[in-house]
Coordinates of C-alpha atoms in Angstrom, one line a residue:
X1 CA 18.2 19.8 3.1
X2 CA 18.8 18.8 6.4
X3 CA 16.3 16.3 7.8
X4 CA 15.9 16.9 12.2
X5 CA 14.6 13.3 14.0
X6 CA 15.4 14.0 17.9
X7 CA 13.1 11.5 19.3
X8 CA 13.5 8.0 20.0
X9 CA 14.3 6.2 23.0
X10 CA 13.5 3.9 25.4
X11 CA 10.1 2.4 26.5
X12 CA 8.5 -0.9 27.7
X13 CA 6.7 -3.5 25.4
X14 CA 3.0 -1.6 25.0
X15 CA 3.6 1.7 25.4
X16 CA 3.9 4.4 22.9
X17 CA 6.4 7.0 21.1
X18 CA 6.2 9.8 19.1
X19 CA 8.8 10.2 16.8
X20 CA 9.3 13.8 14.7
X21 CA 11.1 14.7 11.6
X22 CA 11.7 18.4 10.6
X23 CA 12.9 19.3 7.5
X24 CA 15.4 22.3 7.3
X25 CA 13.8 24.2 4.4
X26 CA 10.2 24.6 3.1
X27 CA 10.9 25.6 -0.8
X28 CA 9.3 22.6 -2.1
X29 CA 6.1 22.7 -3.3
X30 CA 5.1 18.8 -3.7
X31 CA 6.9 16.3 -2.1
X32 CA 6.9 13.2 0.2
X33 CA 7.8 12.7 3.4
X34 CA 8.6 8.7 5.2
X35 CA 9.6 6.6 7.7
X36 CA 12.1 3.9 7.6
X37 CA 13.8 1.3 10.1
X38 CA 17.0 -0.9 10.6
X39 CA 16.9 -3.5 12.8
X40 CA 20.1 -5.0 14.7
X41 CA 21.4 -7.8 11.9
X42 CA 18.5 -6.8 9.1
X43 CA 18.3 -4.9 6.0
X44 CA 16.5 -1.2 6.5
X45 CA 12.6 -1.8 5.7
X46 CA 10.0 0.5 5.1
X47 CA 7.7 1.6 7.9
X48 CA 4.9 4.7 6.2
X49 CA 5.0 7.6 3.8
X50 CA 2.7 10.1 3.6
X51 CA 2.1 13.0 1.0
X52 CA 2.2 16.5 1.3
X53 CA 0.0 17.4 -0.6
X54 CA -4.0 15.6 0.4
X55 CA -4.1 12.6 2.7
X56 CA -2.5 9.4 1.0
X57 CA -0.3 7.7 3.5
X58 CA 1.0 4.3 3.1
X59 CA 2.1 1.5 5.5
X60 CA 4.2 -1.3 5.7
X61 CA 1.9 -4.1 6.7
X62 CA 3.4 -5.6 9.8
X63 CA 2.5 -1.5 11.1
X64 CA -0.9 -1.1 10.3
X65 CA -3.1 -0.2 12.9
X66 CA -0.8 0.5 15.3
X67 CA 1.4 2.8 14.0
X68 CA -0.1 6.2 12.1
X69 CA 2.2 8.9 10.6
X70 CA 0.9 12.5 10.4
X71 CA 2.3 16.0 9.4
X72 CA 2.3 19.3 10.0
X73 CA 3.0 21.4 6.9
X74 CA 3.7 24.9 8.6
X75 CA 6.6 22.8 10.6
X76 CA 7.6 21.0 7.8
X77 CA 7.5 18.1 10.4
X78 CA 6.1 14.9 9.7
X79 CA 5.1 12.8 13.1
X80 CA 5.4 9.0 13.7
X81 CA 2.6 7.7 16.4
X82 CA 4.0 4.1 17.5
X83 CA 1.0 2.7 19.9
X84 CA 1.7 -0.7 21.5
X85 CA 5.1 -1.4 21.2
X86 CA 6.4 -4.9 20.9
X87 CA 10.0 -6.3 21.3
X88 CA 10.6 -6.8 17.6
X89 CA 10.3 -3.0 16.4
X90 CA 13.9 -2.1 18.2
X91 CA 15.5 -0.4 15.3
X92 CA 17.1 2.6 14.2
X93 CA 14.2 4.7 12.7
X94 CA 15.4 7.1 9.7
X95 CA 13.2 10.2 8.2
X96 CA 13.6 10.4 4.9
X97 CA 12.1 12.8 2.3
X98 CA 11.6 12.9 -1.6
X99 CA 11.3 16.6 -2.9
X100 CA 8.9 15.4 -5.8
X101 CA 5.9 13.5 -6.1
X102 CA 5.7 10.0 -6.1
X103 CA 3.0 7.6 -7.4
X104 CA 2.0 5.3 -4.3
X105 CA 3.4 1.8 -5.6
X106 CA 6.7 3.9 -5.0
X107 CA 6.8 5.7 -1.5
X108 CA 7.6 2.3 0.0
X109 CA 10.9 2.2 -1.7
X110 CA 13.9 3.7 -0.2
X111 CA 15.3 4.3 -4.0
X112 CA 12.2 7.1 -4.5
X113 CA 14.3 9.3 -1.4
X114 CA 16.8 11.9 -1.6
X115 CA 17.8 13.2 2.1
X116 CA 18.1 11.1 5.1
X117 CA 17.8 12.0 8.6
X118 CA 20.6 10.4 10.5
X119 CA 18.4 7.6 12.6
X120 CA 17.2 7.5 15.9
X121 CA 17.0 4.2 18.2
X122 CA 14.2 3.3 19.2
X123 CA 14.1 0.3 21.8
X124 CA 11.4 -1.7 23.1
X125 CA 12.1 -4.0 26.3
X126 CA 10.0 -6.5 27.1

């Protein structure tokens, strides 16, 4: 499975990016799709997961309310909505996706993922 992130770039402190993820096949029938990022000089956190099956998503805190993650199950895409950007979430932002289900306590943890996309920057000037 090969996991598609083309977005990412460059864009001044409170704007907004859309970053999207496509997955290369569509054989699974329950899995989870999520968003991670590495920051220069810091270990890769967790950023949202989301479900493919009904609406649980999960966020890291530091995210919530400004960021929302959405998919789209026909594209097998899963959709990263970043709204005023700050300085601090420069990172590399990976797509990562488990082909199972996994209970909620767990989509935050990188461990719970099989294939990675290979990261997109994302950069935020101020």
């Amino acid at each position: 499975v090969q996991l598609q992130a083309p977005g990412g770039g460059l864009v001044q402190a409170g704007g907004s990016l859309r970053l999207s993820c496509a997955a290369s096949e569509r054989t699974f029938s329950n899995y989870v799709m999520g968003w991670f990022r590495q920051a220069p000089g810091k270990e890769r956190e967790f950023v949202a997961a989301i479900r493919w099956r009904g609406d649980n998503t999960v966020y890291a805190t530091s995210v919530k309310g400004r960021f929302t993650i959405s998919r789209d199950n026909a594209k097998v895409t899963v959709y990263l909505q970043m709204n005023r950007l700050k300085p601090e979430v420069t990172a590399v932002y990976y797509c990562a996706l488990a082909p199972r289900h996994i209970i909620l306590t767990a989509m935050g943890n990188e461990a719970s993922y099989d294939y990675w996309g290979q990261g997109t920057l994302v950069t935020v000037s101020s």
